[in-house]
PDB file of C-alpha atoms and ligand atoms in Angstrom:
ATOM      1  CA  UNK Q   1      32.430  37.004 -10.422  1.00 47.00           C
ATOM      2  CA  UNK Q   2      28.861  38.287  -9.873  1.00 48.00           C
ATOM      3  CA  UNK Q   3      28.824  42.151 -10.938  1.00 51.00           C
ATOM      4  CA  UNK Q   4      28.260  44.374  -7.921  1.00 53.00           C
ATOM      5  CA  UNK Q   5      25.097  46.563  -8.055  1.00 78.00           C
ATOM      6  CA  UNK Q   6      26.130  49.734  -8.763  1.00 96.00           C
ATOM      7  CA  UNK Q   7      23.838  52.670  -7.160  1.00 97.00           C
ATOM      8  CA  UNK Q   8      23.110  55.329 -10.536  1.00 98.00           C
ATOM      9  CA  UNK Q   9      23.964  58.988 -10.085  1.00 98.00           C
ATOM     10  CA  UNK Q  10      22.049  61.533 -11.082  1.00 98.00           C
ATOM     11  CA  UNK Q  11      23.549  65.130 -11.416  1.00 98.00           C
ATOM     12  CA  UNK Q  12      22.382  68.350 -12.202  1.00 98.00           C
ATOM     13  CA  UNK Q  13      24.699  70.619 -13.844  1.00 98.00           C
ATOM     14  CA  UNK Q  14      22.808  73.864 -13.799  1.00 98.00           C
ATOM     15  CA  UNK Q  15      26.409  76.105 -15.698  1.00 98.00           C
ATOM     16  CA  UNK Q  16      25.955  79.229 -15.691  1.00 98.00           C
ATOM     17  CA  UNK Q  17      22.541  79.666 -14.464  1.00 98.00           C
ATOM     18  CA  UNK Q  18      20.820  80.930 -10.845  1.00 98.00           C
ATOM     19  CA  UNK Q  19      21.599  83.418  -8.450  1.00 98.00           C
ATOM     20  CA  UNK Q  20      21.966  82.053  -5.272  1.00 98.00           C
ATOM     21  CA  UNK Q  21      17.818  83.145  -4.401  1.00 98.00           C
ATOM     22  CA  UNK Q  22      16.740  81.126  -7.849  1.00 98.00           C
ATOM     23  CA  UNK Q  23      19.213  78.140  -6.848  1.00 98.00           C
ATOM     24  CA  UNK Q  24      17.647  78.139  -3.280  1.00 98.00           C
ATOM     25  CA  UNK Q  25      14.248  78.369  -4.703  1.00 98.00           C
ATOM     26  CA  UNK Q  26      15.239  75.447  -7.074  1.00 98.00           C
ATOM     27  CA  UNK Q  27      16.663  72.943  -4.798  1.00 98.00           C
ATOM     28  CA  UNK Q  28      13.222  73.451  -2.524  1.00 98.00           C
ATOM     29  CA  UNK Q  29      10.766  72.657  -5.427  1.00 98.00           C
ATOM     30  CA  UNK Q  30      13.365  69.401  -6.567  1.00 98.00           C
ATOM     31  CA  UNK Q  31      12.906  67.916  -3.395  1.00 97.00           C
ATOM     32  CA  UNK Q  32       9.221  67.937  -2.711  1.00 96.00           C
ATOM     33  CA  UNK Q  33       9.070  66.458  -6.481  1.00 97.00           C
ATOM     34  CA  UNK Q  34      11.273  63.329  -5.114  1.00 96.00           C
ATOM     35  CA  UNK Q  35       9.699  60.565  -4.182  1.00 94.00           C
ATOM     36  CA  UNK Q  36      10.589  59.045  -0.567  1.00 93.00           C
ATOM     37  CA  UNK Q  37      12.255  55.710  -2.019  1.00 91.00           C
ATOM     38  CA  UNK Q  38      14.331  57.520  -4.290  1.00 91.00           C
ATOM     39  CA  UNK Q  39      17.387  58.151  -2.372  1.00 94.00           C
ATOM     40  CA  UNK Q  40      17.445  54.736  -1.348  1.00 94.00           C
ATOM     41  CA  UNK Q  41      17.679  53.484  -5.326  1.00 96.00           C
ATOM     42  CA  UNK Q  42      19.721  56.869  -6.536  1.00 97.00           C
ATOM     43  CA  UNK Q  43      21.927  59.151  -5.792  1.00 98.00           C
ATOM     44  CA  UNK Q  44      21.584  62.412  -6.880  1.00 98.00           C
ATOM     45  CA  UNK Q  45      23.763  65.805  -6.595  1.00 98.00           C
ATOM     46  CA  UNK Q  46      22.996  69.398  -7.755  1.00 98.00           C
ATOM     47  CA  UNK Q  47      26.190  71.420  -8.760  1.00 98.00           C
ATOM     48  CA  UNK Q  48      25.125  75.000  -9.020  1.00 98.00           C
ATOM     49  CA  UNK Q  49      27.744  78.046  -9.372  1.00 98.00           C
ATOM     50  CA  UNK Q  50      30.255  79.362  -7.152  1.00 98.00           C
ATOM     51  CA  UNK Q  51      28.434  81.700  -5.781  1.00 98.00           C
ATOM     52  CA  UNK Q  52      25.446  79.544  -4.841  1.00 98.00           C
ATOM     53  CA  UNK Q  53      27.238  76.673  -3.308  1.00 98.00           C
ATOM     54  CA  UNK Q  54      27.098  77.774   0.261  1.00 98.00           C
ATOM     55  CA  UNK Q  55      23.605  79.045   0.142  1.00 98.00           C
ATOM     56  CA  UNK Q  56      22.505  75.583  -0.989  1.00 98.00           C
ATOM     57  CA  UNK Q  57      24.657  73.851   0.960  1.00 98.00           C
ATOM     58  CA  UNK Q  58      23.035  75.309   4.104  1.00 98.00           C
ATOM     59  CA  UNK Q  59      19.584  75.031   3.002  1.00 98.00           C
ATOM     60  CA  UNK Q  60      20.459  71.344   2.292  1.00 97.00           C
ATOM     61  CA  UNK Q  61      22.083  70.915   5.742  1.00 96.00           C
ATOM     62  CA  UNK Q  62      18.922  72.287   7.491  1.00 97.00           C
ATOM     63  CA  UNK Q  63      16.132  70.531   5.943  1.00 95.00           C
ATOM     64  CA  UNK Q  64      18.236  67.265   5.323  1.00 95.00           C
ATOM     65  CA  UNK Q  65      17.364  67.227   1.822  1.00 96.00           C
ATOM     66  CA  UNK Q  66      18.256  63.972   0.449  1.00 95.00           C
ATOM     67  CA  UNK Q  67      20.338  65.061  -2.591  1.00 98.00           C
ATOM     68  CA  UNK Q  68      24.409  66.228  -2.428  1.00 98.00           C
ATOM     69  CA  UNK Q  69      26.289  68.821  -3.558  1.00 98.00           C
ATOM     70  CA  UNK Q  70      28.462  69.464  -5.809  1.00 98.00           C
ATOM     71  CA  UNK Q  71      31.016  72.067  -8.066  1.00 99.00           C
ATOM     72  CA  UNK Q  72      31.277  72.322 -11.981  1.00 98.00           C
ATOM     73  CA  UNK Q  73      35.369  72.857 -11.506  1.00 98.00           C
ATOM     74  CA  UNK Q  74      37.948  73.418  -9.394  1.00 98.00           C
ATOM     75  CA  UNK Q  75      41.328  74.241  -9.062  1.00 98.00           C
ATOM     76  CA  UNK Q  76      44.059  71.704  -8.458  1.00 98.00           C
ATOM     77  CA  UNK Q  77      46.301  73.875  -6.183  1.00 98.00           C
ATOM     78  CA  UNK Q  78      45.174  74.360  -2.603  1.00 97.00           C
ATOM     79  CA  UNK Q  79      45.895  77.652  -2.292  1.00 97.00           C
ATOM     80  CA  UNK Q  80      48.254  80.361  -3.843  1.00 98.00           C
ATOM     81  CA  UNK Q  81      48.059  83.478  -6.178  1.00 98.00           C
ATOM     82  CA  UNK Q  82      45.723  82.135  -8.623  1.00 98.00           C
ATOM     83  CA  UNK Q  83      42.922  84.918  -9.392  1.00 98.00           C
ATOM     84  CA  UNK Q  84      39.837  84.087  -9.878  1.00 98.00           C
ATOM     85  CA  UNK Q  85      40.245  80.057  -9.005  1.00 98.00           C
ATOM     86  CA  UNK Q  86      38.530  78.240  -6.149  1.00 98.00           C
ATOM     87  CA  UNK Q  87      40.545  75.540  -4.352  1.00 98.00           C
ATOM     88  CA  UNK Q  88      39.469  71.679  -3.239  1.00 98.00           C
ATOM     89  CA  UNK Q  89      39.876  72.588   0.439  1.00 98.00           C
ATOM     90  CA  UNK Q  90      37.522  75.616   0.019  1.00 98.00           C
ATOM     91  CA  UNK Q  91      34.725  73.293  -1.827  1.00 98.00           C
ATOM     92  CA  UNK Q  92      35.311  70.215   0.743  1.00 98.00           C
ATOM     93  CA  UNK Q  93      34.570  72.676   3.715  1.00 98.00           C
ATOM     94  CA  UNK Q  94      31.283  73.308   1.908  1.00 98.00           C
ATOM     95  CA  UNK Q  95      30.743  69.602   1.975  1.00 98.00           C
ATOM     96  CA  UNK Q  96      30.656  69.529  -1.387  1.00 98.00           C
ATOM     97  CA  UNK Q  97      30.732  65.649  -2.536  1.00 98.00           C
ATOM     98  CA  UNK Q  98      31.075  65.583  -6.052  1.00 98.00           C
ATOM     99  CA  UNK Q  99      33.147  67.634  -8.592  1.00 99.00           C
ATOM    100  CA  UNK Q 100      32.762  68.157 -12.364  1.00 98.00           C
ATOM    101  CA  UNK Q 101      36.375  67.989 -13.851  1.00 98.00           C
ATOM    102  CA  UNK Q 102      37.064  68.337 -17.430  1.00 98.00           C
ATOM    103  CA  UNK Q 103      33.405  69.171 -19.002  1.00 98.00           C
ATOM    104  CA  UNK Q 104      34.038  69.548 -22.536  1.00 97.00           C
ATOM    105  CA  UNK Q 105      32.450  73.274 -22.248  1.00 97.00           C
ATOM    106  CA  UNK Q 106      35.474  73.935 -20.469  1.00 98.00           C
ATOM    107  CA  UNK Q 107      38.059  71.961 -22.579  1.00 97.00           C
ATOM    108  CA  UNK Q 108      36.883  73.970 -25.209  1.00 96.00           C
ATOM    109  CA  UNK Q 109      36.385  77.538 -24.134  1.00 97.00           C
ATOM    110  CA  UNK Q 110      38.605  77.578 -21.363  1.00 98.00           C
ATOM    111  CA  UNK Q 111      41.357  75.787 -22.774  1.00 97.00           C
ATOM    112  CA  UNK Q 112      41.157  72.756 -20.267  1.00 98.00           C
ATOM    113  CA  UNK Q 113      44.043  70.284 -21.243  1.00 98.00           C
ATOM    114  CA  UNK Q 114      43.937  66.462 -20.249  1.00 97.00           C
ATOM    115  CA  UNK Q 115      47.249  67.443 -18.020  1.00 98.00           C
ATOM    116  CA  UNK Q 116      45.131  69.808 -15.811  1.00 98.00           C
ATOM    117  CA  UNK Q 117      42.096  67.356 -15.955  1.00 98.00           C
ATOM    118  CA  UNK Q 118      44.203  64.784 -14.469  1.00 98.00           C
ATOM    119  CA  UNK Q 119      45.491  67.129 -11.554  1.00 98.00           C
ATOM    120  CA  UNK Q 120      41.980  68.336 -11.326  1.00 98.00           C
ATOM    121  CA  UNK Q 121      40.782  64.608 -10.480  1.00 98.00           C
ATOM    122  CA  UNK Q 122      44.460  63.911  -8.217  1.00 98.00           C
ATOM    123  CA  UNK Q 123      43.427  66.876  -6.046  1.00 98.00           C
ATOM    124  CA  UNK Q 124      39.694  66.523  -5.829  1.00 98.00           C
ATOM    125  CA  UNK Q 125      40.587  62.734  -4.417  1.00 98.00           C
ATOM    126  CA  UNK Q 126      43.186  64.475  -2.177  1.00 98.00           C
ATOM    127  CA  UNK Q 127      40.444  66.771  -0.230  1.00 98.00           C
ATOM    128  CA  UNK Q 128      37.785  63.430  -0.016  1.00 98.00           C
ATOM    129  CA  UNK Q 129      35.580  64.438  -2.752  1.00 98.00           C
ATOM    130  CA  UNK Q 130      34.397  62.045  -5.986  1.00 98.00           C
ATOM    131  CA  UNK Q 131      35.661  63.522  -9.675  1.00 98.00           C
ATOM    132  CA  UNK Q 132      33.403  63.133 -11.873  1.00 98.00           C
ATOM    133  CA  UNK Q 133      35.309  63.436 -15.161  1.00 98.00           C
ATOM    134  CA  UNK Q 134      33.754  63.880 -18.611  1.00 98.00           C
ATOM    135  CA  UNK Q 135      34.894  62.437 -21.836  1.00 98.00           C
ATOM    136  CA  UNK Q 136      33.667  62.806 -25.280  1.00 98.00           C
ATOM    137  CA  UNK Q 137      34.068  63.106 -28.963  1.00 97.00           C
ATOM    138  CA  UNK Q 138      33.074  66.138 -31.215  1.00 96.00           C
ATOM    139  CA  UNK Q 139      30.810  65.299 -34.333  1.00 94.00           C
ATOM    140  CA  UNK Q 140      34.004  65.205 -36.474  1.00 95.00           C
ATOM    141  CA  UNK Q 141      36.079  62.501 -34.297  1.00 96.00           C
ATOM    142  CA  UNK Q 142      32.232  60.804 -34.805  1.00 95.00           C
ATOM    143  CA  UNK Q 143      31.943  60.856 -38.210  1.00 93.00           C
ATOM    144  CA  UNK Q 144      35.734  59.531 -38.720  1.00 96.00           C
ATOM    145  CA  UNK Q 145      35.211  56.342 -36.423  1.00 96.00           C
ATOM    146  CA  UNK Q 146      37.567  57.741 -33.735  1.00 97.00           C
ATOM    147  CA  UNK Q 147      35.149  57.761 -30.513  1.00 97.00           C
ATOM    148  CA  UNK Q 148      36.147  55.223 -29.084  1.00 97.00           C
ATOM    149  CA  UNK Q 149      40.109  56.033 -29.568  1.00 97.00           C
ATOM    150  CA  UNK Q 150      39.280  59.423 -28.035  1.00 98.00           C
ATOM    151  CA  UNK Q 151      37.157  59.539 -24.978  1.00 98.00           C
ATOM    152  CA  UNK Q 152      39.698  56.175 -24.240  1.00 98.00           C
ATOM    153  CA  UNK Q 153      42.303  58.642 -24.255  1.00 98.00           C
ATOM    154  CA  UNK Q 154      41.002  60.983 -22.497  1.00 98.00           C
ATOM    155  CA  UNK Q 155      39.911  58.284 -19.522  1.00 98.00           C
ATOM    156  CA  UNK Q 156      43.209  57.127 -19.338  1.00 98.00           C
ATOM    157  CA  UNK Q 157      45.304  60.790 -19.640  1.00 98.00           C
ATOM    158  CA  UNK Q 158      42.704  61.939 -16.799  1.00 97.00           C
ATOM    159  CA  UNK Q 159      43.393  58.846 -14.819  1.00 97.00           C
ATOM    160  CA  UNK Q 160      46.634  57.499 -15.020  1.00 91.00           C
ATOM    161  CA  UNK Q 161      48.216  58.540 -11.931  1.00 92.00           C
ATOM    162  CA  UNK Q 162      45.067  56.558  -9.489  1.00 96.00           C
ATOM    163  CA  UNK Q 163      45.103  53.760  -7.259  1.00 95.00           C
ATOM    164  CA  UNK Q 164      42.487  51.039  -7.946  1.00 93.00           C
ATOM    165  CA  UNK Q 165      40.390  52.207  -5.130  1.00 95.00           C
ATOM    166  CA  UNK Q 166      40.558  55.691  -6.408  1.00 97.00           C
ATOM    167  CA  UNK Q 167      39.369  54.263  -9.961  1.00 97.00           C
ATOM    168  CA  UNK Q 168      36.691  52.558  -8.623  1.00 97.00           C
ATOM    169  CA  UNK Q 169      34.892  55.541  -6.651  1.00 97.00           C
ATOM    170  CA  UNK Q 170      35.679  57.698  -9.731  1.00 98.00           C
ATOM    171  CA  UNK Q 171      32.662  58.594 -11.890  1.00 98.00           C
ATOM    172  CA  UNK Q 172      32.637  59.063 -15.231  1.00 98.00           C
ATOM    173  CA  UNK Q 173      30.593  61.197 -17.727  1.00 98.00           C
ATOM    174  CA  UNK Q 174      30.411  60.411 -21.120  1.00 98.00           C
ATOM    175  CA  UNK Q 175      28.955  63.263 -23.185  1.00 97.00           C
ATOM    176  CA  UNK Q 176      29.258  63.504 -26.792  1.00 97.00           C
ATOM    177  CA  UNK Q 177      29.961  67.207 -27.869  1.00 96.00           C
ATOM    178  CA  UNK Q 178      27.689  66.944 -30.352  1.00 94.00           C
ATOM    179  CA  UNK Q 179      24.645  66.186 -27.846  1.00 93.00           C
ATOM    180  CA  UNK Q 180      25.068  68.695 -25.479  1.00 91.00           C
ATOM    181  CA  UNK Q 181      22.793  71.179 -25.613  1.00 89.00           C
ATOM    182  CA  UNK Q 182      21.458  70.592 -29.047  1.00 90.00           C
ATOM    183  CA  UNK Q 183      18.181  68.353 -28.630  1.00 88.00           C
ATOM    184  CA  UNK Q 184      20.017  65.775 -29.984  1.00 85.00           C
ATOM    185  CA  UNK Q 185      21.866  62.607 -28.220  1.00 83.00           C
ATOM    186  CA  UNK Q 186      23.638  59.509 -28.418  1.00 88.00           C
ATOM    187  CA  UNK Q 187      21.003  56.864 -29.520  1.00 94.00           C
ATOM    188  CA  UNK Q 188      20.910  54.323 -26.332  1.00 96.00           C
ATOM    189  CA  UNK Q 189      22.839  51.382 -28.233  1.00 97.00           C
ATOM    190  CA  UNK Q 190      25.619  54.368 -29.265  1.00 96.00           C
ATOM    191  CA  UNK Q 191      26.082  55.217 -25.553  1.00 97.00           C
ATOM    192  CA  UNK Q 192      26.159  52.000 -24.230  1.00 98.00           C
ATOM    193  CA  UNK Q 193      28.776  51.013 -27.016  1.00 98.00           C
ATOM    194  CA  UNK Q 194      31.229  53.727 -25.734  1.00 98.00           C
ATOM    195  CA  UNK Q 195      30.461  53.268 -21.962  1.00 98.00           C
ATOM    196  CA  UNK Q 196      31.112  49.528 -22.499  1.00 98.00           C
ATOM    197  CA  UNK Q 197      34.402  50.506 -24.323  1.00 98.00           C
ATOM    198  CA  UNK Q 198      35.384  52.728 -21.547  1.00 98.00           C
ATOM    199  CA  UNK Q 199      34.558  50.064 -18.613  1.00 98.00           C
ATOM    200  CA  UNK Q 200      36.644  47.923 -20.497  1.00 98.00           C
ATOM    201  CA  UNK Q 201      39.575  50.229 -20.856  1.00 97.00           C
ATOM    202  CA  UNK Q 202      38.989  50.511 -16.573  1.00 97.00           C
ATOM    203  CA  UNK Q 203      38.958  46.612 -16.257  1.00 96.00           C
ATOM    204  CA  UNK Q 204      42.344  45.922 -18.247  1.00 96.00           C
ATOM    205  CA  UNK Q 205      44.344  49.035 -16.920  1.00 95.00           C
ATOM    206  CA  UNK Q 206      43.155  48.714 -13.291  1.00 95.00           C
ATOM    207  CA  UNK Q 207      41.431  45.166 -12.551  1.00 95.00           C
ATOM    208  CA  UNK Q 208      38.366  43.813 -12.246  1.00 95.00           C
ATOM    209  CA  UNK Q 209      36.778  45.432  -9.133  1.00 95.00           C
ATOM    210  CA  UNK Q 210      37.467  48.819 -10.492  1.00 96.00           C
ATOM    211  CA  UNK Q 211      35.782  47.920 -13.454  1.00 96.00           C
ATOM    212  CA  UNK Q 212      32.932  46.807 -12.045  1.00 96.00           C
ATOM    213  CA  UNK Q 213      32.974  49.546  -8.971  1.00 97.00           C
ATOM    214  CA  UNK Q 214      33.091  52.503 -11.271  1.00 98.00           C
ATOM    215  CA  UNK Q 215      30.153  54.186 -11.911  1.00 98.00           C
ATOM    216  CA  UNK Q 216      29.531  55.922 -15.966  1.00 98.00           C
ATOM    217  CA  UNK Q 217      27.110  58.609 -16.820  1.00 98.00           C
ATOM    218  CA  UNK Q 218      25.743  58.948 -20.020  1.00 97.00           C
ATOM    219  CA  UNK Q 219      25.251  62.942 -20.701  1.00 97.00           C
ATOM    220  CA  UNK Q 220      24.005  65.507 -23.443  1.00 96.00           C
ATOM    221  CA  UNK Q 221      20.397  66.262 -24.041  1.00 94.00           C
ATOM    222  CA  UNK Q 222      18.784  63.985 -21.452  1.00 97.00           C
ATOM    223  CA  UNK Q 223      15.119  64.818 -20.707  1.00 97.00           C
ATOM    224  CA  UNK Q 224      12.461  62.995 -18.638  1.00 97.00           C
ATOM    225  CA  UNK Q 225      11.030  61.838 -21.938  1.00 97.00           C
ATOM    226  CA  UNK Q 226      14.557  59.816 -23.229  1.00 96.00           C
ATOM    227  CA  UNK Q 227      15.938  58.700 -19.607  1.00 97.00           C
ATOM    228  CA  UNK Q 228      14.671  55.427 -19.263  1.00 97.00           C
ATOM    229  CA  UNK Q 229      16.156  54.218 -22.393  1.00 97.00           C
ATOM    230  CA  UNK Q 230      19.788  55.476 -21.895  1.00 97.00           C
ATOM    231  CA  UNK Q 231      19.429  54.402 -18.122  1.00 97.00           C
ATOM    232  CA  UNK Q 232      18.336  51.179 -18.950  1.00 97.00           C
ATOM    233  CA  UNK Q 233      21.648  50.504 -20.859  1.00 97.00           C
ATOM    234  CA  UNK Q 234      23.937  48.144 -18.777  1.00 97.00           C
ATOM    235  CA  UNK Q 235      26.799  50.103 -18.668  1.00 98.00           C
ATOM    236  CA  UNK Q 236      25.128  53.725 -17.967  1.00 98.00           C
ATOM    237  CA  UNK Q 237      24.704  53.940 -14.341  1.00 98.00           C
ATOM    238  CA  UNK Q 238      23.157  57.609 -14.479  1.00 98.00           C
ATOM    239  CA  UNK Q 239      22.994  60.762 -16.645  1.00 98.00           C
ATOM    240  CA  UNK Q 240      25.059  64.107 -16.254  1.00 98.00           C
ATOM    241  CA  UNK Q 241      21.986  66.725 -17.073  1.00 98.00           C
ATOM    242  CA  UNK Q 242      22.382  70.126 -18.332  1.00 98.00           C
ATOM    243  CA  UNK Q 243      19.601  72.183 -19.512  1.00 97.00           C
ATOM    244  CA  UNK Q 244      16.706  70.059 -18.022  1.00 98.00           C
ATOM    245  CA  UNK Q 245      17.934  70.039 -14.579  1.00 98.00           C
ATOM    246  CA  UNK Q 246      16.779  73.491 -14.341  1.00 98.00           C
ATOM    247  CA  UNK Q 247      13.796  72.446 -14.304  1.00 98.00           C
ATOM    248  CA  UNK Q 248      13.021  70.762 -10.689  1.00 98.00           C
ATOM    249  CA  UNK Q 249       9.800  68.247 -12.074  1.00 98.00           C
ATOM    250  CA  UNK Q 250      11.623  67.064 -14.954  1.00 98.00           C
ATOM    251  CA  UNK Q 251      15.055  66.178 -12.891  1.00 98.00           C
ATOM    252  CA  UNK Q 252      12.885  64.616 -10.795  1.00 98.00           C
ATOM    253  CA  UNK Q 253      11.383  62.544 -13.068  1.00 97.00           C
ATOM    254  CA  UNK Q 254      15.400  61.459 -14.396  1.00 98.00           C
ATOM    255  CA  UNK Q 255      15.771  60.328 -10.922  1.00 98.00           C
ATOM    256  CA  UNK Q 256      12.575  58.686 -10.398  1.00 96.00           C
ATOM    257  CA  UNK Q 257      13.487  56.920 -13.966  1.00 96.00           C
ATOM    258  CA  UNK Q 258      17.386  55.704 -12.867  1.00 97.00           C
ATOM    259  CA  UNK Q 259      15.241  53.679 -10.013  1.00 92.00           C
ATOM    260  CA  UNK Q 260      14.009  51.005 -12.723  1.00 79.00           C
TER     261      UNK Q 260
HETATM  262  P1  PGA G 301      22.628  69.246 -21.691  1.00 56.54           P
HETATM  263  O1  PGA G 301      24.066  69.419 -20.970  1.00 56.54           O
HETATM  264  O2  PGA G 301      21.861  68.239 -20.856  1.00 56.54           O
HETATM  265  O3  PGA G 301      22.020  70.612 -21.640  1.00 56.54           O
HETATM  266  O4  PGA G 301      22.872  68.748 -23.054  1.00 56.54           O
HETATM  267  C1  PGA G 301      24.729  68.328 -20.434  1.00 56.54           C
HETATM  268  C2  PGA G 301      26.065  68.760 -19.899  1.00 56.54           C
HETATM  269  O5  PGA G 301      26.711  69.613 -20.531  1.00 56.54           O
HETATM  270  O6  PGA G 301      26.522  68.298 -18.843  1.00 56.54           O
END
């Protein structure tokens, strides 16, 4: 069966940065640095805090700026006595598209588990938005030969309880701890080793067309300057970009790259 084209995604993940002035500021100088084919090769979402998300979301509206938006977490109840948490129905109403579950920053400061990662992705489905769900090894689970073994198991604890056609319109973000943030990152063959291992995990657990359909970012320390490379890799169908998606010409650039 021919191997349906699948459209890359590319995502800014700004964390903790911009007040909702600097985010609005941001998003204006990002898309007069887009080129006018872009959005028909790429797709491309900005996911900027909390409390930026609805002034973006109506400067996006307004000047039908060809990019989406999207959330860095969420909570899997709807609503309820949970301080401090947003819900899926209050980011869907933003028409927010795409949600970062289970970043590893979070699994690791926050004390994520795979259990709430996998009700994260159930109820960001459930309110009509796309998970995109990270996976990846620290330098440790490297260095002993377990990569593979792990972000696996995390795919498949995060995922067990979806439908095919859930699995295919998932997206997936591999992102080696030990590359985010640090300057250093997966080299291209690496990446495409583990994204192959966990399209192939997606093709035996839930079929072919899910394999196929669902789309894998490679993320941690991409930069304009080592895009192409990862991007090129048959199995990495966009990048997840932290630090240099704050930067408007150089996320540009990513997306410009993901075209070729
Ligand atoms: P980085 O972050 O690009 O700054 O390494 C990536 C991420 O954490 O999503």
């Amino acid at each position: 069966m021919a191997e349906p084209r699948r459209k890359p995604l590319v995502s800014g993940n700004w964390k903790m940065h911009m007040t909702h002035l600097e985010a609005i500021n941001l998003i204006q100088k990002l898309s007069y640095s887009l080129e006018a084919a872009d959005p028909s090769y790429v797709d491309l979402s900005v996911h900027p805090p909390f409390t930026a998300l609805r002034s973006v979301q109506t400067v996006l509206d307004a000047d039908d700026m060809p990019m989406s938006l999207g959330a860095q977490n969420v909570h899997w109840e709807d609503k309820g006595a949970f301080t401090g948490e947003i819900s899926p129905t209050m980011l869907a109403k933003l028409n927010v598209s795409y949600v970062i579950v289970g970043h590893s920053e979070r699994r690791q400061l926050f004390g994520e588990t795979d259990e709430m990662v996998a009700k994260k992705v159930a109820a960001v489905f459930a309110a009509r938005m796309t998970p995109i769900m990270c996976v990846g090894e620290t330098l440790d689970e490297r260095e002993a030969g377990a990569t593979e073994e792990r972000v696996v198991g995390q795919l498949r604890a995060g995922t067990a309880a979806l439908n095919p056609e859930q699995m295919a319109a998932l997206v997936v973000a591999y992102e080696p701890i030990w590359a985010i943030g640090t300057g250093r990152n997966a080299t291209p063959d690496d990446a495409q080793a583990v994204c192959n291992a966990l399209r192939a995990a997606v093709l035996a657990d839930h079929g072919e067309a899910a394999g196929a359909r669902l789309r894998i970012q490679y993320g941690g320390s991409v930069k304009a300057a080592n895009a192409a490379e990862l991007l090129a890799q048959p199995d990495i169908d966009g990048a997840l970009v932290g630090g240099a998606s704050l930067d408007p010409g150089e996320l540009a650039q990513i997306v410009h790259l993901a075209r070729n």
